[in-house]
């Protein structure tokens, strides 16, 4: 849709320098730099002003919110209308972009509909590892009941991000709901100012925090030996190793994929090396060389060409698994869920941006 600014109640000459907008960019950059809240291009923030929803662009990184132009303007009412009519146009939201205010031709986040549905002015969506570690447990709702008492929160069972997730949210959302816990996915908080949203995020993440299980240090000498003769190397972050050095975490990872960005950036599930296997042997028995390989008790190796998004997700897996209660039943993404994520055009676009490094500018 290309609707001239000012028509139909839209604002004329949006003030992108407004205090709230500047505060949102600054807040976005700060949460984007915290790997326990946001990993790579995951997570997004938005602000509604005069009928326009300014939302993080697909594939861009929140950590670049102050240095780069990462926000896209979307006409709010037409998008909500498309959503109410279950129109496919709401899936990517691209046709509601106000192109005259979008010189870089960025595409809105694939999660734009989540932000549009919340009535509050400021919406913050993060892949908070504390939240995800609870939201993958089959007893998530009972745990949330205990920890979020007194807040206006709603639990939304896992649906594929995009239209299915938006519809699941729309069915459960009440006017006062300001906290959404998305099953196998993450957290949304909403408020009428950036400062209130920041406080609410801090409060909820504090209430959901759990002590990570301690893990032994990686055996980097052994890992470097296991990488000989292969295209594998050590991960960028030493924190990524604990998913393999802590055997309870390793078992959790071995059973499948727990949240969408894992599938998108690391592939379905995790590849675990056998006791006598080196990286070359793992590759020889795999249809596709895995992005990462877990060596139980020793640590993790990454494929040499693994990008920054994959690195961020390798660390995220360690951070999530260390907080998951291994004694309770977990909800893994189903084969159908995995397939939906990997065949999704909008995701392919996001991966391509990530691969080419466009988003790092
Ligand atoms: Zn998300």
Short mmCIF file of C-alpha atoms and ligand atoms in Angstrom, two decimals:
data_model
loop_
_atom_site.label_atom_id
_atom_site.label_comp_id
_atom_site.label_asym_id
_atom_site.label_seq_id
_atom_site.Cartn_x
_atom_site.Cartn_y
_atom_site.Cartn_z
CA UNK A 1 0.00 0.00 0.00
CA UNK A 2 1.25 3.46 -0.84
CA UNK A 3 -0.85 5.91 1.02
CA UNK A 4 0.34 9.51 1.05
CA UNK A 5 1.23 10.80 4.48
CA UNK A 6 -1.59 12.85 5.90
CA UNK A 7 -4.36 10.98 4.12
CA UNK A 8 -6.90 9.06 6.17
CA UNK A 9 -5.71 10.38 9.50
CA UNK A 10 -2.04 9.50 9.06
CA UNK A 11 0.45 12.03 10.31
CA UNK A 12 2.13 14.59 8.11
CA UNK A 13 5.92 14.64 8.38
CA UNK A 14 6.56 12.18 11.18
CA UNK A 15 8.98 13.51 13.74
CA UNK A 16 11.57 10.75 13.78
CA UNK A 17 13.57 12.93 16.14
CA UNK A 18 10.90 12.86 18.85
CA UNK A 19 12.09 12.12 22.36
CA UNK A 20 10.19 8.85 22.63
CA UNK A 21 11.53 7.66 19.29
CA UNK A 22 15.09 8.51 20.31
CA UNK A 23 14.58 6.78 23.64
CA UNK A 24 13.26 3.69 21.87
CA UNK A 25 16.34 3.55 19.63
CA UNK A 26 18.63 3.89 22.60
CA UNK A 27 16.73 1.26 24.61
CA UNK A 28 16.68 -1.05 21.56
CA UNK A 29 20.45 -0.79 21.20
CA UNK A 30 20.96 -1.61 24.88
CA UNK A 31 18.76 -4.74 24.89
CA UNK A 32 20.22 -5.71 21.50
CA UNK A 33 23.67 -5.82 23.10
CA UNK A 34 22.53 -8.25 25.83
CA UNK A 35 22.83 -11.87 24.61
CA UNK A 36 20.49 -13.03 27.38
CA UNK A 37 17.70 -10.92 25.78
CA UNK A 38 18.47 -10.72 22.07
CA UNK A 39 20.61 -12.88 19.79
CA UNK A 40 21.56 -11.73 16.31
CA UNK A 41 18.62 -10.43 14.28
CA UNK A 42 16.10 -11.79 16.81
CA UNK A 43 13.77 -9.61 18.88
CA UNK A 44 12.14 -6.38 17.81
CA UNK A 45 10.78 -3.13 19.17
CA UNK A 46 8.08 -0.75 17.96
CA UNK A 47 6.34 2.52 18.68
CA UNK A 48 2.92 3.69 17.49
CA UNK A 49 2.61 7.36 16.60
CA UNK A 50 -0.30 9.01 14.75
CA UNK A 51 -1.55 5.86 13.05
CA UNK A 52 1.92 4.65 12.09
CA UNK A 53 3.64 1.65 13.62
CA UNK A 54 7.42 2.08 13.50
CA UNK A 55 8.89 -1.39 13.76
CA UNK A 56 12.36 -2.89 13.50
CA UNK A 57 13.12 -4.00 9.95
CA UNK A 58 13.38 -7.67 9.13
CA UNK A 59 16.89 -9.08 9.41
CA UNK A 60 18.37 -5.99 11.09
CA UNK A 61 19.98 -6.20 14.51
CA UNK A 62 18.58 -4.28 17.49
CA UNK A 63 22.13 -3.62 18.69
CA UNK A 64 22.51 -1.33 15.65
CA UNK A 65 19.45 0.76 16.52
CA UNK A 66 21.50 3.86 17.39
CA UNK A 67 24.11 3.67 14.65
CA UNK A 68 21.89 2.50 11.78
CA UNK A 69 18.48 3.19 10.32
CA UNK A 70 16.59 0.03 11.26
CA UNK A 71 12.99 1.19 11.82
CA UNK A 72 10.28 0.87 9.14
CA UNK A 73 6.94 2.78 9.10
CA UNK A 74 3.81 0.66 8.64
CA UNK A 75 0.21 1.94 8.35
CA UNK A 76 -1.42 0.46 11.45
CA UNK A 77 -5.17 0.40 10.69
CA UNK A 78 -4.93 -1.30 7.26
CA UNK A 79 -2.64 -3.94 8.79
CA UNK A 80 -5.07 -4.59 11.66
CA UNK A 81 -7.89 -4.77 9.15
CA UNK A 82 -6.01 -7.37 7.08
CA UNK A 83 -5.33 -9.31 10.27
CA UNK A 84 -9.00 -9.24 11.30
CA UNK A 85 -9.89 -10.65 7.88
CA UNK A 86 -7.14 -13.27 8.11
CA UNK A 87 -5.71 -11.89 4.90
CA UNK A 88 -2.35 -13.26 3.73
CA UNK A 89 -1.29 -9.64 3.31
CA UNK A 90 -0.91 -9.45 7.10
CA UNK A 91 1.68 -12.24 7.05
CA UNK A 92 4.58 -10.11 5.86
CA UNK A 93 3.03 -6.65 6.34
CA UNK A 94 5.27 -5.35 3.52
CA UNK A 95 2.40 -3.92 1.51
CA UNK A 96 1.44 -1.63 4.38
CA UNK A 97 4.85 0.00 4.51
CA UNK A 98 4.80 3.78 3.99
CA UNK A 99 7.37 3.86 1.22
CA UNK A 100 7.79 7.64 1.21
CA UNK A 101 9.16 7.35 4.75
CA UNK A 102 11.23 4.25 3.95
CA UNK A 103 14.04 5.36 1.62
CA UNK A 104 16.12 2.23 2.29
CA UNK A 105 13.17 0.03 1.21
CA UNK A 106 13.49 -2.05 4.36
CA UNK A 107 10.89 -4.73 5.05
CA UNK A 108 9.02 -4.76 8.35
CA UNK A 109 9.86 -7.47 10.89
CA UNK A 110 8.22 -10.84 10.36
CA UNK A 111 6.66 -10.30 13.79
CA UNK A 112 5.01 -6.94 12.97
CA UNK A 113 1.51 -8.30 13.59
CA UNK A 114 2.41 -9.09 17.23
CA UNK A 115 3.25 -5.41 17.76
CA UNK A 116 0.17 -4.19 15.89
CA UNK A 117 -2.16 -6.26 18.07
CA UNK A 118 -0.91 -4.82 21.36
CA UNK A 119 -2.80 -1.60 22.11
CA UNK A 120 -0.02 0.08 24.04
CA UNK A 121 2.21 2.60 22.31
CA UNK A 122 5.55 0.85 22.88
CA UNK A 123 6.05 -2.88 22.35
CA UNK A 124 9.24 -4.83 23.05
CA UNK A 125 9.70 -8.43 21.93
CA UNK A 126 12.80 -10.30 23.09
CA UNK A 127 14.09 -13.86 22.90
CA UNK A 128 14.91 -13.66 26.60
CA UNK A 129 16.68 -16.89 27.62
CA UNK A 130 15.05 -16.86 31.09
CA UNK A 131 11.62 -16.75 29.42
CA UNK A 132 12.44 -19.32 26.73
CA UNK A 133 13.84 -21.76 29.29
CA UNK A 134 10.46 -21.72 31.07
CA UNK A 135 8.38 -21.49 27.88
CA UNK A 136 9.80 -24.81 26.59
CA UNK A 137 8.75 -26.71 29.73
CA UNK A 138 5.41 -28.56 29.64
CA UNK A 139 4.64 -27.02 33.06
CA UNK A 140 5.30 -23.46 31.80
CA UNK A 141 1.87 -22.06 32.64
CA UNK A 142 1.99 -23.29 36.25
CA UNK A 143 5.47 -21.77 36.70
CA UNK A 144 4.34 -18.48 35.18
CA UNK A 145 1.28 -18.46 37.43
CA UNK A 146 3.57 -18.50 40.46
CA UNK A 147 6.12 -16.02 39.19
CA UNK A 148 4.01 -13.43 37.35
CA UNK A 149 1.20 -13.10 39.88
CA UNK A 150 -0.20 -9.55 39.86
CA UNK A 151 0.81 -8.78 36.28
CA UNK A 152 -1.56 -8.71 33.28
CA UNK A 153 0.08 -11.61 31.46
CA UNK A 154 -1.06 -14.21 28.95
CA UNK A 155 0.57 -17.43 27.81
CA UNK A 156 0.33 -18.17 24.10
CA UNK A 157 1.14 -21.74 23.02
CA UNK A 158 3.68 -22.16 20.21
CA UNK A 159 2.57 -21.14 16.73
CA UNK A 160 4.76 -20.35 13.76
CA UNK A 161 5.73 -16.63 13.83
CA UNK A 162 3.64 -14.62 11.35
CA UNK A 163 -0.08 -15.03 10.81
CA UNK A 164 -0.56 -18.22 12.92
CA UNK A 165 1.10 -16.61 15.95
CA UNK A 166 -0.81 -13.35 15.46
CA UNK A 167 -4.12 -15.23 15.39
CA UNK A 168 -3.26 -17.18 18.54
CA UNK A 169 -2.42 -13.90 20.29
CA UNK A 170 -5.60 -12.18 19.04
CA UNK A 171 -7.71 -15.00 20.54
CA UNK A 172 -6.16 -14.56 23.99
CA UNK A 173 -5.37 -10.85 24.23
CA UNK A 174 -7.38 -8.66 26.63
CA UNK A 175 -7.25 -4.84 26.51
CA UNK A 176 -5.09 -4.62 29.63
CA UNK A 177 -2.68 -7.45 28.73
CA UNK A 178 0.84 -6.04 28.86
CA UNK A 179 2.95 -9.22 29.04
CA UNK A 180 2.86 -12.13 26.59
CA UNK A 181 4.88 -15.27 27.13
CA UNK A 182 5.14 -17.02 23.78
CA UNK A 183 5.51 -20.79 24.10
CA UNK A 184 8.87 -22.06 22.72
CA UNK A 185 9.66 -18.54 21.60
CA UNK A 186 10.05 -15.57 23.96
CA UNK A 187 8.57 -12.56 25.68
CA UNK A 188 6.57 -9.46 24.71
CA UNK A 189 6.06 -6.49 27.02
CA UNK A 190 4.05 -3.39 26.20
CA UNK A 191 3.54 0.02 27.82
CA UNK A 192 2.63 3.57 26.89
CA UNK A 193 6.15 4.95 27.27
CA UNK A 194 9.63 3.59 26.58
CA UNK A 195 10.58 4.10 30.22
CA UNK A 196 7.61 2.06 31.44
CA UNK A 197 8.31 -0.70 28.90
CA UNK A 198 11.94 -0.83 30.06
CA UNK A 199 10.85 -1.14 33.70
CA UNK A 200 8.31 -3.84 32.88
CA UNK A 201 10.90 -5.81 30.91
CA UNK A 202 13.32 -5.58 33.81
CA UNK A 203 10.62 -6.67 36.26
CA UNK A 204 9.44 -9.68 34.22
CA UNK A 205 12.91 -10.94 33.34
CA UNK A 206 13.83 -10.62 37.02
CA UNK A 207 10.76 -12.62 38.08
CA UNK A 208 11.52 -15.36 35.53
CA UNK A 209 15.26 -15.58 36.24
CA UNK A 210 16.73 -18.92 37.27
CA UNK A 211 20.28 -19.84 38.19
CA UNK A 212 22.03 -21.52 35.26
CA UNK A 213 23.47 -24.97 36.07
CA UNK A 214 27.22 -24.68 36.54
CA UNK A 215 29.21 -26.31 33.75
CA UNK A 216 32.85 -27.35 33.46
CA UNK A 217 35.26 -25.37 31.31
CA UNK A 218 35.67 -26.56 27.72
CA UNK A 219 38.60 -28.80 26.80
CA UNK A 220 39.89 -26.60 23.98
CA UNK A 221 43.01 -28.72 23.37
CA UNK A 222 40.84 -31.78 22.78
CA UNK A 223 38.44 -29.75 20.59
CA UNK A 224 41.28 -28.42 18.43
CA UNK A 225 42.51 -32.02 17.96
CA UNK A 226 38.97 -33.12 17.04
CA UNK A 227 38.80 -30.32 14.44
CA UNK A 228 41.97 -31.46 12.59
CA UNK A 229 41.21 -32.41 9.00
CA UNK A 230 37.84 -30.68 9.04
CA UNK A 231 36.26 -27.29 8.29
CA UNK A 232 35.42 -26.72 11.97
CA UNK A 233 36.74 -24.26 14.54
CA UNK A 234 36.07 -23.05 18.07
CA UNK A 235 32.93 -20.87 18.59
CA UNK A 236 33.26 -17.10 18.93
CA UNK A 237 31.93 -17.18 22.50
CA UNK A 238 33.33 -19.50 25.17
CA UNK A 239 29.87 -19.40 26.77
CA UNK A 240 28.61 -21.57 23.87
CA UNK A 241 30.49 -24.64 25.16
CA UNK A 242 28.39 -25.30 28.25
CA UNK A 243 25.65 -26.99 26.21
CA UNK A 244 28.18 -29.79 25.66
CA UNK A 245 30.29 -29.68 28.83
CA UNK A 246 27.16 -29.93 31.02
CA UNK A 247 25.75 -33.36 30.22
CA UNK A 248 22.21 -32.46 31.35
CA UNK A 249 22.21 -29.56 28.85
CA UNK A 250 23.64 -31.85 26.19
CA UNK A 251 20.77 -34.32 26.70
CA UNK A 252 18.24 -31.47 26.42
CA UNK A 253 19.80 -30.29 23.14
CA UNK A 254 20.08 -33.84 21.78
CA UNK A 255 16.31 -34.33 21.82
CA UNK A 256 15.40 -31.68 19.23
CA UNK A 257 14.77 -28.01 18.48
CA UNK A 258 13.28 -25.83 21.21
CA UNK A 259 12.55 -22.47 19.49
CA UNK A 260 12.35 -21.03 15.95
CA UNK A 261 15.65 -19.13 15.61
CA UNK A 262 17.55 -22.29 16.55
CA UNK A 263 16.07 -24.05 13.52
CA UNK A 264 16.64 -21.07 11.25
CA UNK A 265 20.28 -20.41 12.13
CA UNK A 266 21.60 -23.78 13.36
CA UNK A 267 19.27 -26.25 11.61
CA UNK A 268 16.90 -28.84 13.06
CA UNK A 269 18.01 -30.15 16.48
CA UNK A 270 21.66 -30.56 17.47
CA UNK A 271 24.35 -32.90 16.21
CA UNK A 272 26.11 -34.80 18.99
CA UNK A 273 29.44 -36.50 18.31
CA UNK A 274 29.90 -40.09 19.43
CA UNK A 275 32.66 -40.95 21.94
CA UNK A 276 35.17 -41.89 19.23
CA UNK A 277 34.14 -39.41 16.56
CA UNK A 278 36.06 -36.35 15.42
CA UNK A 279 34.48 -33.54 13.34
CA UNK A 280 35.43 -35.17 10.03
CA UNK A 281 33.75 -38.44 11.08
CA UNK A 282 30.57 -36.58 12.07
CA UNK A 283 30.48 -34.81 8.71
CA UNK A 284 31.03 -38.13 6.87
CA UNK A 285 27.88 -39.61 8.43
CA UNK A 286 25.75 -36.44 7.99
CA UNK A 287 23.70 -35.53 4.90
CA UNK A 288 24.73 -31.89 5.35
CA UNK A 289 27.73 -30.69 7.39
CA UNK A 290 26.10 -29.42 10.62
CA UNK A 291 26.58 -25.76 11.58
CA UNK A 292 27.70 -26.84 15.04
CA UNK A 293 28.77 -30.13 16.64
CA UNK A 294 28.47 -30.88 20.35
CA UNK A 295 31.24 -33.05 21.87
CA UNK A 296 29.85 -34.25 25.23
CA UNK A 297 32.07 -33.26 28.14
CA UNK A 298 34.46 -31.33 25.88
CA UNK A 299 32.62 -28.45 24.16
CA UNK A 300 31.38 -27.22 20.79
CA UNK A 301 32.88 -26.80 17.33
CA UNK A 302 31.38 -24.50 14.68
CA UNK A 303 31.59 -24.93 10.93
CA UNK A 304 34.21 -22.48 9.64
CA UNK A 305 31.65 -20.50 7.60
CA UNK A 306 29.13 -20.16 10.46
CA UNK A 307 27.90 -16.54 10.43
CA UNK A 308 27.33 -14.12 13.30
CA UNK A 309 23.68 -15.18 13.56
CA UNK A 310 24.66 -18.84 13.98
CA UNK A 311 27.30 -17.88 16.56
CA UNK A 312 24.68 -15.95 18.53
CA UNK A 313 22.31 -18.94 18.42
CA UNK A 314 25.03 -21.38 19.53
CA UNK A 315 25.56 -19.24 22.63
CA UNK A 316 21.78 -18.93 23.10
CA UNK A 317 21.36 -22.71 23.13
CA UNK A 318 23.91 -22.99 25.94
CA UNK A 319 22.24 -20.17 27.90
CA UNK A 320 18.74 -21.65 27.50
CA UNK A 321 19.67 -25.30 28.16
CA UNK A 322 21.58 -24.34 31.34
CA UNK A 323 18.36 -22.89 32.78
CA UNK A 324 15.92 -25.61 31.69
CA UNK A 325 14.80 -28.02 34.39
CA UNK A 326 15.94 -31.33 32.92
CA UNK A 327 13.63 -33.31 35.22
CA UNK A 328 10.37 -32.06 33.65
CA UNK A 329 8.84 -32.86 30.28
CA UNK A 330 9.83 -30.42 27.55
CA UNK A 331 7.86 -29.33 24.49
CA UNK A 332 10.05 -29.63 21.40
CA UNK A 333 9.12 -28.22 18.01
CA UNK A 334 7.49 -30.95 15.91
CA UNK A 335 8.82 -32.08 12.51
CA UNK A 336 5.95 -30.06 11.01
CA UNK A 337 6.96 -26.95 12.99
CA UNK A 338 10.57 -27.34 11.80
CA UNK A 339 9.53 -27.75 8.18
CA UNK A 340 7.24 -24.71 8.32
CA UNK A 341 10.14 -22.59 9.57
CA UNK A 342 12.63 -23.77 6.97
CA UNK A 343 10.32 -23.38 4.00
CA UNK A 344 9.11 -19.97 4.91
CA UNK A 345 9.90 -17.28 2.34
CA UNK A 346 10.07 -14.44 4.85
CA UNK A 347 12.60 -16.42 6.88
CA UNK A 348 14.68 -17.12 3.81
CA UNK A 349 14.83 -13.38 3.21
CA UNK A 350 15.96 -12.81 6.79
CA UNK A 351 18.60 -15.53 6.49
CA UNK A 352 19.85 -14.04 3.25
CA UNK A 353 20.25 -10.61 4.83
CA UNK A 354 22.06 -12.26 7.70
CA UNK A 355 24.31 -14.26 5.36
CA UNK A 356 25.32 -11.27 3.28
CA UNK A 357 26.01 -9.15 6.32
CA UNK A 358 23.69 -6.37 5.12
CA UNK A 359 22.25 -6.21 8.60
CA UNK A 360 25.61 -5.60 10.18
CA UNK A 361 25.88 -2.14 8.63
ZN1 LIG B 1 10.47 -13.69 18.12
#
